[in-house]
Short mmCIF file of C-alpha atoms in Angstrom, two decimals:
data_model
loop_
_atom_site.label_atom_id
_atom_site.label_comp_id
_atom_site.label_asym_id
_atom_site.label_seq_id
_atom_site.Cartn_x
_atom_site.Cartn_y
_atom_site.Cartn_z
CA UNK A 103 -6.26 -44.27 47.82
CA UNK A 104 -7.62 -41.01 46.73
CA UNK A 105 -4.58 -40.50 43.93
CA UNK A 106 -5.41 -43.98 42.43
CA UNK A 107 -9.07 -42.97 42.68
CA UNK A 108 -8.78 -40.22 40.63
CA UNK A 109 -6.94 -41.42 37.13
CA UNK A 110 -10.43 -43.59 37.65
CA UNK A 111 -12.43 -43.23 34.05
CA UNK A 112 -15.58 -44.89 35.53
CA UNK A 113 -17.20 -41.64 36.13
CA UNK A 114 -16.36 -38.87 33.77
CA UNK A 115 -16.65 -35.27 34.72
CA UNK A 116 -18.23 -33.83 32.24
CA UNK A 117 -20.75 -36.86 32.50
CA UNK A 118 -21.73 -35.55 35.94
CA UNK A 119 -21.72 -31.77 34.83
CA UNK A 120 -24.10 -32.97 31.89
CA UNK A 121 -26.35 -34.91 34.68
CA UNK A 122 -25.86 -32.18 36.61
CA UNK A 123 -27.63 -29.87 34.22
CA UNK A 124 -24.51 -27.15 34.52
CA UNK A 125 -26.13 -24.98 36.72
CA UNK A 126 -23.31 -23.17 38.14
CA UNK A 127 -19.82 -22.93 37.10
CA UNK A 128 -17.52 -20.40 39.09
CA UNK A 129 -17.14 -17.33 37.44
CA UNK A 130 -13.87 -15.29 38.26
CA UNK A 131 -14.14 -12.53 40.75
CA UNK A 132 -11.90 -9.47 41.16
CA UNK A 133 -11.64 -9.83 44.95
CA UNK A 134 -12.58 -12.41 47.62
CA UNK A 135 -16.16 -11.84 49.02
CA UNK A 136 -16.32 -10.41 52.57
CA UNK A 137 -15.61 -13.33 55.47
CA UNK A 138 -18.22 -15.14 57.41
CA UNK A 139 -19.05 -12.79 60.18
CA UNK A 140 -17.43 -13.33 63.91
CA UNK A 141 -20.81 -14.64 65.57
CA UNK A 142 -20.43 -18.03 63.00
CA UNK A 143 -17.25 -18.25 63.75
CA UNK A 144 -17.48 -18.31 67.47
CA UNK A 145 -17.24 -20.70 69.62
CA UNK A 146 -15.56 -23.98 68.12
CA UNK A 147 -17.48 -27.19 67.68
CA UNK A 148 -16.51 -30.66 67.49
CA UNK A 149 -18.03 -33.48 64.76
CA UNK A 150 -19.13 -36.58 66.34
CA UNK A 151 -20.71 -39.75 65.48
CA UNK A 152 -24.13 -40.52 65.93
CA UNK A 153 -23.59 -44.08 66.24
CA UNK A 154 -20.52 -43.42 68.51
CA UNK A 155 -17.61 -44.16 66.45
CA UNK A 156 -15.21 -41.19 66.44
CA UNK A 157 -14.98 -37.36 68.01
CA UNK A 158 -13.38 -34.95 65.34
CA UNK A 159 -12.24 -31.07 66.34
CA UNK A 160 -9.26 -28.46 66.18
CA UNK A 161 -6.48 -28.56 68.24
CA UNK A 162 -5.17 -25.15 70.28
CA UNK A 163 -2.12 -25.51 67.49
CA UNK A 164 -4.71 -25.74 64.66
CA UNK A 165 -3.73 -29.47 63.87
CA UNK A 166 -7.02 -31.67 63.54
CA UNK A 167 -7.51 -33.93 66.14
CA UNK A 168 -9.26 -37.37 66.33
CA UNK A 169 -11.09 -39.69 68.79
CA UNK A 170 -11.58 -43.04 68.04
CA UNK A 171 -14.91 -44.34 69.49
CA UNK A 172 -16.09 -47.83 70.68
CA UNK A 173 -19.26 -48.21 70.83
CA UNK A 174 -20.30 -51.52 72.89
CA UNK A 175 -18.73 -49.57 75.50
CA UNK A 176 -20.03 -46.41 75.27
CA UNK A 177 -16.79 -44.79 75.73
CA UNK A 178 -13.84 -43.06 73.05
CA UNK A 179 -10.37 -42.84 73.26
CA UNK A 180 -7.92 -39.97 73.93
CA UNK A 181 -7.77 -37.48 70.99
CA UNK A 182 -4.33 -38.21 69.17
CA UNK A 183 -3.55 -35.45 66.69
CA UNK A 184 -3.29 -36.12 62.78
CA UNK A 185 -1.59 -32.82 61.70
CA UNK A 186 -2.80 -30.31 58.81
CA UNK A 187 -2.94 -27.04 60.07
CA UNK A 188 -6.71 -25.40 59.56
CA UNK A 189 -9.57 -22.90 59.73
CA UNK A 190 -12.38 -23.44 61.97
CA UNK A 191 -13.46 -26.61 62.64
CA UNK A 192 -12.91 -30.54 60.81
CA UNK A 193 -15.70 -32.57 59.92
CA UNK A 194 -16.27 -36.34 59.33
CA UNK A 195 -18.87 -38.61 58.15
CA UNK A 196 -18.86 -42.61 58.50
CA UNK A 197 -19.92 -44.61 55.61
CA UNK A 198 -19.71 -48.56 54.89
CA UNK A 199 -16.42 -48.68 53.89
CA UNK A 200 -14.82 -46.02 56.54
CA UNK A 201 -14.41 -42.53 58.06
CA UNK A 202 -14.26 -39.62 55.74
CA UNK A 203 -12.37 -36.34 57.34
CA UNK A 204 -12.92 -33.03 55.56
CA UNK A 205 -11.44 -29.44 56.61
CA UNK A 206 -10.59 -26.12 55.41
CA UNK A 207 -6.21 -25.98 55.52
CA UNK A 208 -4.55 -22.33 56.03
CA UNK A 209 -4.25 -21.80 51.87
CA UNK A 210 -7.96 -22.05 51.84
CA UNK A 211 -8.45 -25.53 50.16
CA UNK A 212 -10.41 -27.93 51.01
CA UNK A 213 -9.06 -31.08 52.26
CA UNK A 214 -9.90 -34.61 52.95
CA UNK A 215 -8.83 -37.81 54.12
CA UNK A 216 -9.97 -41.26 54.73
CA UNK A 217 -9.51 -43.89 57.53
CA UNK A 218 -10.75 -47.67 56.89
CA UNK A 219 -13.23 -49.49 59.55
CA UNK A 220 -11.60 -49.19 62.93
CA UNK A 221 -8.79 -46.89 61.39
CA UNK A 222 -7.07 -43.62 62.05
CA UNK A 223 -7.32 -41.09 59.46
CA UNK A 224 -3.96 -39.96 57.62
CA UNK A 225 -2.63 -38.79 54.04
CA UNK A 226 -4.79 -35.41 53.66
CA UNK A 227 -5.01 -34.86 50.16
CA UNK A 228 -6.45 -31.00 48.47
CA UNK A 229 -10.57 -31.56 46.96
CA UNK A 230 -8.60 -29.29 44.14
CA UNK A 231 -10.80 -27.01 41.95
CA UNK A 232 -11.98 -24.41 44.34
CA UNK A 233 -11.21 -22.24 47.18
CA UNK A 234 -13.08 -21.79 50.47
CA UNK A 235 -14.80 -19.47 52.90
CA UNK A 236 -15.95 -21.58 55.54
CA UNK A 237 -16.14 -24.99 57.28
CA UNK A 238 -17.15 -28.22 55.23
CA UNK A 239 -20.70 -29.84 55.60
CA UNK A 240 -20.82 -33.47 54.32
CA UNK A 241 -23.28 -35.90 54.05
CA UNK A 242 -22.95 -39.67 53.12
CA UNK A 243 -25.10 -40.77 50.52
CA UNK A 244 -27.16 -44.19 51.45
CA UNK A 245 -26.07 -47.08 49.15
CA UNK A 246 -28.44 -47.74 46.50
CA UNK A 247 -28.29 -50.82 44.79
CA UNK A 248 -24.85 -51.21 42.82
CA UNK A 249 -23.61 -47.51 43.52
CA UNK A 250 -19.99 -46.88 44.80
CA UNK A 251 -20.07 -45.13 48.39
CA UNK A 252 -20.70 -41.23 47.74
CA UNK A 253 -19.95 -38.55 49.85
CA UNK A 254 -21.56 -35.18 49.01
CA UNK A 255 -19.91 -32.20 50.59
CA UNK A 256 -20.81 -28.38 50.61
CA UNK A 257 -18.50 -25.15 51.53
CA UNK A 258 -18.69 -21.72 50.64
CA UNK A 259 -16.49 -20.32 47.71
CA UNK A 260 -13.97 -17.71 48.65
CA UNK A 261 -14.27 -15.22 45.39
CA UNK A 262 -18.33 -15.08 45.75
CA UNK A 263 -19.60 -15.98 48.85
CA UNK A 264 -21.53 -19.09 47.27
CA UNK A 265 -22.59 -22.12 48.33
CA UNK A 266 -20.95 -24.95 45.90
CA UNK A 267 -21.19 -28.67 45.92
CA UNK A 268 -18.63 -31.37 45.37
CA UNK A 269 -19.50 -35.22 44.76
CA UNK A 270 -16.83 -37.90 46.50
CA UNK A 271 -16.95 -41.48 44.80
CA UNK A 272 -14.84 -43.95 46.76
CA UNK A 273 -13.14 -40.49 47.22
CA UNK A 274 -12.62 -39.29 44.21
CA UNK A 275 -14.04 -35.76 43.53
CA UNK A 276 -16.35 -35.26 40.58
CA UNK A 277 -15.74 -31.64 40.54
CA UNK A 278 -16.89 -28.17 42.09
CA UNK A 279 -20.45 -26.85 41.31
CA UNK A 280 -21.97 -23.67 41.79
CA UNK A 281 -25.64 -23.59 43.49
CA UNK A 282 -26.00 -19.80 43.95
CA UNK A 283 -26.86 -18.15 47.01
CA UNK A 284 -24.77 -15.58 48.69
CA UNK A 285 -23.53 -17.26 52.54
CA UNK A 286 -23.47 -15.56 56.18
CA UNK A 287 -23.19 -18.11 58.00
CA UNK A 288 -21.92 -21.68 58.44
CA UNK A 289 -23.94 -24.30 56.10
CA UNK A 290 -26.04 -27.35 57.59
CA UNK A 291 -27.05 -30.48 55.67
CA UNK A 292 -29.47 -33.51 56.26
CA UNK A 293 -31.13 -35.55 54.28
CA UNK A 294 -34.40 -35.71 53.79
CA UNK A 295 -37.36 -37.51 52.80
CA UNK A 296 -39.15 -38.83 50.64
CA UNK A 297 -37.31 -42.08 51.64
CA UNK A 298 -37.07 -43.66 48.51
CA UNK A 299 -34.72 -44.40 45.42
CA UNK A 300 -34.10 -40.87 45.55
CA UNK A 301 -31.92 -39.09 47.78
CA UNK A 302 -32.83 -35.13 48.42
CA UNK A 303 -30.35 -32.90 50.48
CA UNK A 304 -31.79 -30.14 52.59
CA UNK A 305 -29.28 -27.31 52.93
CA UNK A 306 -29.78 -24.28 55.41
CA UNK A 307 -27.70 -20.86 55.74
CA UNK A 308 -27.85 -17.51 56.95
CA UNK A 309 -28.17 -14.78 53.61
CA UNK A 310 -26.89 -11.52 52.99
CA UNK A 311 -30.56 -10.41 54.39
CA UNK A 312 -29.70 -12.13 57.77
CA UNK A 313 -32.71 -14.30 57.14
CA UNK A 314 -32.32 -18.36 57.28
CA UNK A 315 -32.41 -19.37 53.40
CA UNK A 316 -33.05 -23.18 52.55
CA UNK A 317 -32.93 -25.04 49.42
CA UNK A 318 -33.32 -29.10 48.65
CA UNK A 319 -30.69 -30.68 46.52
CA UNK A 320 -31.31 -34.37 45.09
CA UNK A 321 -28.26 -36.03 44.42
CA UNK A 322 -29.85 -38.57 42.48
CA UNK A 323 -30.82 -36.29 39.36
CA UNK A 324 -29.09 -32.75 40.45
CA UNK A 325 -32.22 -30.94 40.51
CA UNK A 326 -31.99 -27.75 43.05
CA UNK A 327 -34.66 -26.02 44.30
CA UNK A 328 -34.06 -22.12 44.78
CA UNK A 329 -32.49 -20.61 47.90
CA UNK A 330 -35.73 -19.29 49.82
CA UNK A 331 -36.01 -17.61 52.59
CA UNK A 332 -37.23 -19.32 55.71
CA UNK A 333 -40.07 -16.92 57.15
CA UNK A 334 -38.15 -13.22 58.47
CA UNK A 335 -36.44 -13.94 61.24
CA UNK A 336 -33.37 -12.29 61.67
CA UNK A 337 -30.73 -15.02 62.65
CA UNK A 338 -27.93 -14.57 65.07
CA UNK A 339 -24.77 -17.57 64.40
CA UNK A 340 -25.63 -20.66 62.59
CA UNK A 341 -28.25 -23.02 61.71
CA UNK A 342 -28.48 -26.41 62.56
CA UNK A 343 -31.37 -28.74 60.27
CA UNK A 344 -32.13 -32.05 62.63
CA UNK A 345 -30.67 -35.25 60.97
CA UNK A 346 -31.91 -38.86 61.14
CA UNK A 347 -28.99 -39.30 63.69
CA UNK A 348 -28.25 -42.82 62.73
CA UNK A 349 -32.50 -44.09 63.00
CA UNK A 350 -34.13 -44.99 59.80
CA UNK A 351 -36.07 -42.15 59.88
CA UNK A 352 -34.88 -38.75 57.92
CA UNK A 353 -35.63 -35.37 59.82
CA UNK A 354 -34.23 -32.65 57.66
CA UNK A 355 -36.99 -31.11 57.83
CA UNK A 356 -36.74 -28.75 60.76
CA UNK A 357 -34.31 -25.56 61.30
CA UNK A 358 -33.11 -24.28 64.75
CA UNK A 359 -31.00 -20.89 65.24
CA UNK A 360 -30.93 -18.29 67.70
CA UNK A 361 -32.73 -14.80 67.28
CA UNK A 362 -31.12 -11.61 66.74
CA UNK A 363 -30.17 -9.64 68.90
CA UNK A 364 -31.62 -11.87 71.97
CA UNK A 365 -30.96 -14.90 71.04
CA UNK A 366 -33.24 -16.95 71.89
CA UNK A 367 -34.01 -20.01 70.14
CA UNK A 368 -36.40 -20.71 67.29
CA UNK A 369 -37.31 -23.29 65.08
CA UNK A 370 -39.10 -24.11 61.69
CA UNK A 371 -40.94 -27.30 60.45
CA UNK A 372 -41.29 -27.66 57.14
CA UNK A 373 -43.72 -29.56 57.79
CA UNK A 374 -46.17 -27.26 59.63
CA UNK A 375 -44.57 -23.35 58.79
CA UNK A 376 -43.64 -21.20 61.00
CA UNK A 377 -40.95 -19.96 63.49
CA UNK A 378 -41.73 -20.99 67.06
CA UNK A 379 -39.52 -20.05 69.73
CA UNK A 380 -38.36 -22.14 72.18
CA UNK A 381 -37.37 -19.20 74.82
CA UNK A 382 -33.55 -18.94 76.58
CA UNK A 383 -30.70 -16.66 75.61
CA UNK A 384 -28.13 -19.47 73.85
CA UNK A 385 -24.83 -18.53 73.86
CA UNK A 386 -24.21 -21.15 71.50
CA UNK A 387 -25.39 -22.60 67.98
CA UNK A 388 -27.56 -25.53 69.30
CA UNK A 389 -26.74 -29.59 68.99
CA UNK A 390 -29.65 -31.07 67.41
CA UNK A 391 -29.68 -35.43 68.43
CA UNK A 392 -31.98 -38.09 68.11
CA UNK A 393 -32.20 -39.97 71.74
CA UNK A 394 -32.48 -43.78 71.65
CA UNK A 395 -36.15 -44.00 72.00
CA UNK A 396 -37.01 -41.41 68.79
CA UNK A 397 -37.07 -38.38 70.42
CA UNK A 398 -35.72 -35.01 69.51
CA UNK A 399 -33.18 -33.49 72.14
CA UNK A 400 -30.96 -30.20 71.96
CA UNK A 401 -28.36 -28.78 73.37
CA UNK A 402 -26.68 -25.65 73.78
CA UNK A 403 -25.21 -23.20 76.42
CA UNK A 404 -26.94 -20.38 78.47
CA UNK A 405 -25.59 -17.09 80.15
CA UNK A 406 -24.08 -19.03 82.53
CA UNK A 407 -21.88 -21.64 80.64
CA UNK A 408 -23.88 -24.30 81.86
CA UNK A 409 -24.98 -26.77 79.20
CA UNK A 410 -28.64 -26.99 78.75
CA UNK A 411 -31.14 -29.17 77.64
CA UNK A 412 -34.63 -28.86 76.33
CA UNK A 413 -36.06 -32.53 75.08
CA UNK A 414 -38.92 -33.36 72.68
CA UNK A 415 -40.85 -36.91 73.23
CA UNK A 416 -41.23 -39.30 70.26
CA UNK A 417 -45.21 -38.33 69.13
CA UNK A 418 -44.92 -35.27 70.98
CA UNK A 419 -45.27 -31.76 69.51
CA UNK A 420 -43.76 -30.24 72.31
CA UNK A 421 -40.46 -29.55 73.59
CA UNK A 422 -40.65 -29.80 77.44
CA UNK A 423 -38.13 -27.07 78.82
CA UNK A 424 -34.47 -26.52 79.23
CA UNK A 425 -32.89 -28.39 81.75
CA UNK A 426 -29.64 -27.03 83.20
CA UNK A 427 -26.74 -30.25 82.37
CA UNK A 428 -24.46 -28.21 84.22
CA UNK A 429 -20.70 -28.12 83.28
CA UNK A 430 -19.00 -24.83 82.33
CA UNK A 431 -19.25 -24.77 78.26
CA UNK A 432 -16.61 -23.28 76.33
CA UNK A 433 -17.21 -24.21 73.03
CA UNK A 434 -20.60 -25.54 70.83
CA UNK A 435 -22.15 -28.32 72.36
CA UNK A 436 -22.15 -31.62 70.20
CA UNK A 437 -24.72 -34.54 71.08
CA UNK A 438 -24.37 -38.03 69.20
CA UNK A 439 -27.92 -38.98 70.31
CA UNK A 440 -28.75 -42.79 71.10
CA UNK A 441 -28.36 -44.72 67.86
CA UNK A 442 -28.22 -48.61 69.27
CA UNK A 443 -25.83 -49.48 66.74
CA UNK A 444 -23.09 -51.92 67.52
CA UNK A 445 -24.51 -52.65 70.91
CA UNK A 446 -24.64 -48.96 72.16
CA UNK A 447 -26.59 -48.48 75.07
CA UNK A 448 -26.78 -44.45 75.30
CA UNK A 449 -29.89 -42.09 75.48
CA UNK A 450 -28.06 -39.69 74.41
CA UNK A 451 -23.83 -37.86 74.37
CA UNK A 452 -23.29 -34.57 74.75
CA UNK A 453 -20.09 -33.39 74.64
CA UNK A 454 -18.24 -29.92 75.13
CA UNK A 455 -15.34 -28.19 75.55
CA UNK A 456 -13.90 -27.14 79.29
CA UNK A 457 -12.45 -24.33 80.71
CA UNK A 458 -8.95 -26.02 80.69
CA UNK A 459 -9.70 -26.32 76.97
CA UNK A 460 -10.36 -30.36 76.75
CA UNK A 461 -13.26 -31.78 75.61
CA UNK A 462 -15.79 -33.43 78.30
CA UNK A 463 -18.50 -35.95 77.62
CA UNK A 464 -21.70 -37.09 79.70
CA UNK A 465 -23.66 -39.56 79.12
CA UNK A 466 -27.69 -39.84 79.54
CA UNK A 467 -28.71 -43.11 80.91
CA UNK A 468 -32.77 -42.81 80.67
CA UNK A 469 -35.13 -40.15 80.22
CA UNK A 470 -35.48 -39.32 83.60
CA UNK A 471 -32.82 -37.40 84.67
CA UNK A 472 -30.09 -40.08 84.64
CA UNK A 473 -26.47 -39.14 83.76
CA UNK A 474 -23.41 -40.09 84.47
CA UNK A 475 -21.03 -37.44 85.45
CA UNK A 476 -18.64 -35.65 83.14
CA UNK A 477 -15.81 -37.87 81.84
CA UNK A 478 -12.70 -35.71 80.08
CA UNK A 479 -10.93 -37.17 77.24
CA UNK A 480 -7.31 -36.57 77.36
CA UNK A 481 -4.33 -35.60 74.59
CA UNK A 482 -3.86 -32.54 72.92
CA UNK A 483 -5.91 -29.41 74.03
CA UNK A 484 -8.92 -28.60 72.01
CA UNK A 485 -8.58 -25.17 70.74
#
């Protein structure tokens, strides 16, 4: 689909650079920028989705690996693995018309491919136009009015260390663009408000100061705010920004990262500035989910391995505490949160990554302390 896609003249590339206002082209370097450092690269992390239809990670032979989820019953299938050998971890986003997969192959390129309603993804086909430093984030644009499906993803460039942007119509790539910045860390994306025609992008990463930088993208016009720094925390692994998680509501407006060199967690609100901390030594980045009745719920692993919890009521302020999920964590936590979309019935998913290197879910029932046991999903080993 993606070949026919592109000999597409419905949207012109130089169109889009034009609406785009040419703010950054890639400009040759003389050597490849230094590599994300070893605490963002550490441990793996799986892509879920929020509304429960597929689980996307790396296999132990560096293949990608896929899940296919069905809702109604709460429950996915055992990963199957759809080859490409890659760096760090896949992502995937759902959109009306199907699944989008996007990783980062051995060569450095960025690749994608794309799986109809209820399919398995296949064909991996090169973004082509750039080459890459880290993992992919993606974000699916919300249909408005006639508009093809968009996908917007973001990865670091190789040569420079940037961030740069790429627009997917039906699939087809509009082209690489450069929005600045110099990356140490991962990249996280959410939407965010004002919920209207428009549609604004709120991009966090670690900078060469160590500090969390932010910047908001709209997609609609190309407009970017400047990379600013977040307050002066020093940051230890990667962000994560809080998404709408499948609800109406967009929450891109809130960062949580560990500290350096405790690592305990913090978070920012745009909304009301300020770092907060939220206490614990996390040996992981932290899952950020939105539970089925609106609140905000994350996730990561203590000194332990245990998976933890620490849960923030709808209208509340306050997070209430980490509660100890148990289970012997390996990898990044993931959490789908409770989207009731195509008769899910779910508070909340976590999943994670075992000692004997599969991946484990456990569902929360209610908000008061009901879960169901950890379930194991079988095929290939995660690696």
């Amino acid at each position: 689909m993606l070949s026919r896609l592109r000999t597409s003249k419905s949207i012109a590339l130089a169109a889009l650079a034009t609406a785009i206002g040419l703010t950054g082209t890639a400009v040759p370097a003389t050597a490849a920028a230094a590599p994300l450092p070893s605490d963002t690269r550490t441990p793996s992390t799986p892509a879920v989705d929020p509304t429960g239809k597929f689980i996307v990670a790396r296999g132990l032979d560096g293949s990608i690996l896929f899940s296919r989820g069905t809702p109604f019953t709460n429950s996915h299938a055992d990963f199957v693995s759809i080859g490409q050998q890659v760096v760090g971890d896949p992502t995937a986003v759902a959109g009306l018309e199907g699944t989008h997969v996007f990783a980062r192959d051995t060569a450095n390129q960025a690749i994608t491919a794309f799986a109809p309603l209820g399919n398995t993804p296949s064909r991996f086909e090169v973004i082509p136009g750039l080459l890459i430093s880290s993992e992919i984030a993606a974000v699916t644009i919300p249909q408005r009015g006639s508009n093809a499906p968009q996908v917007r993803v973001f990865a670091r460039g190789l040569d420079d260390g940037a961030l740069y942007t790429n627009l997917l119509i039906q699939g087809a790539p509009q082209g690489w663009v450069n929005l600045g910045g110099f990356l140490t860390s991962e990249i996280s994306a959410a939407l965010t408000g004002p919920l209207d025609f428009t549609v604004n992008i709120r991009l966090a990463a670690r900078g060469s100061d160590s500090r969390i930088h932010s910047m908001v993208f709209n997609n609609t016009t190309g407009v970017v705010s400047p990379w600013t720094a977040v307050g002066d925390l020093v940051a230890f692994g990667n962000p994560t920004l809080s998404k709408n998680g499948g609800m109406p509501d967009l929450r891109g407006n809130e960062i949580f990262v560990r500290r350096a060199p405790d690592r305990a967690l913090f978070t920012w609100n745009f909304d009301n500035p300020g770092w907060v901390n939220l206490g614990g030594v996390c040996t992981s980045d932290v899952s950020v989910s939105v539970s089925s009745d609106n609140g905000l719920q994350l996730h990561v692993s203590g000194t332990t391995g245990n998976v933890y919890l620490n849960r923030r009521p709808p209208g509340s302020t306050r997070f209430g505490g980490f509660v100890n999920l148990r289970g012997i964590a390996t990898g990044n936590p993931v959490a789908t949160g409770g989207a009731p979309q195509f008769g899910r019935t779910v508070a909340d998913q976590v999943f994670v990554r075992g000692t004997d290197n599969r991946l484990y879910g456990r569902i929360q029932l209610n908000f008061v302390g009901g879960f169901d046991p950890y379930v194991a999903l079988n095929g290939p080993p995660l690696g």
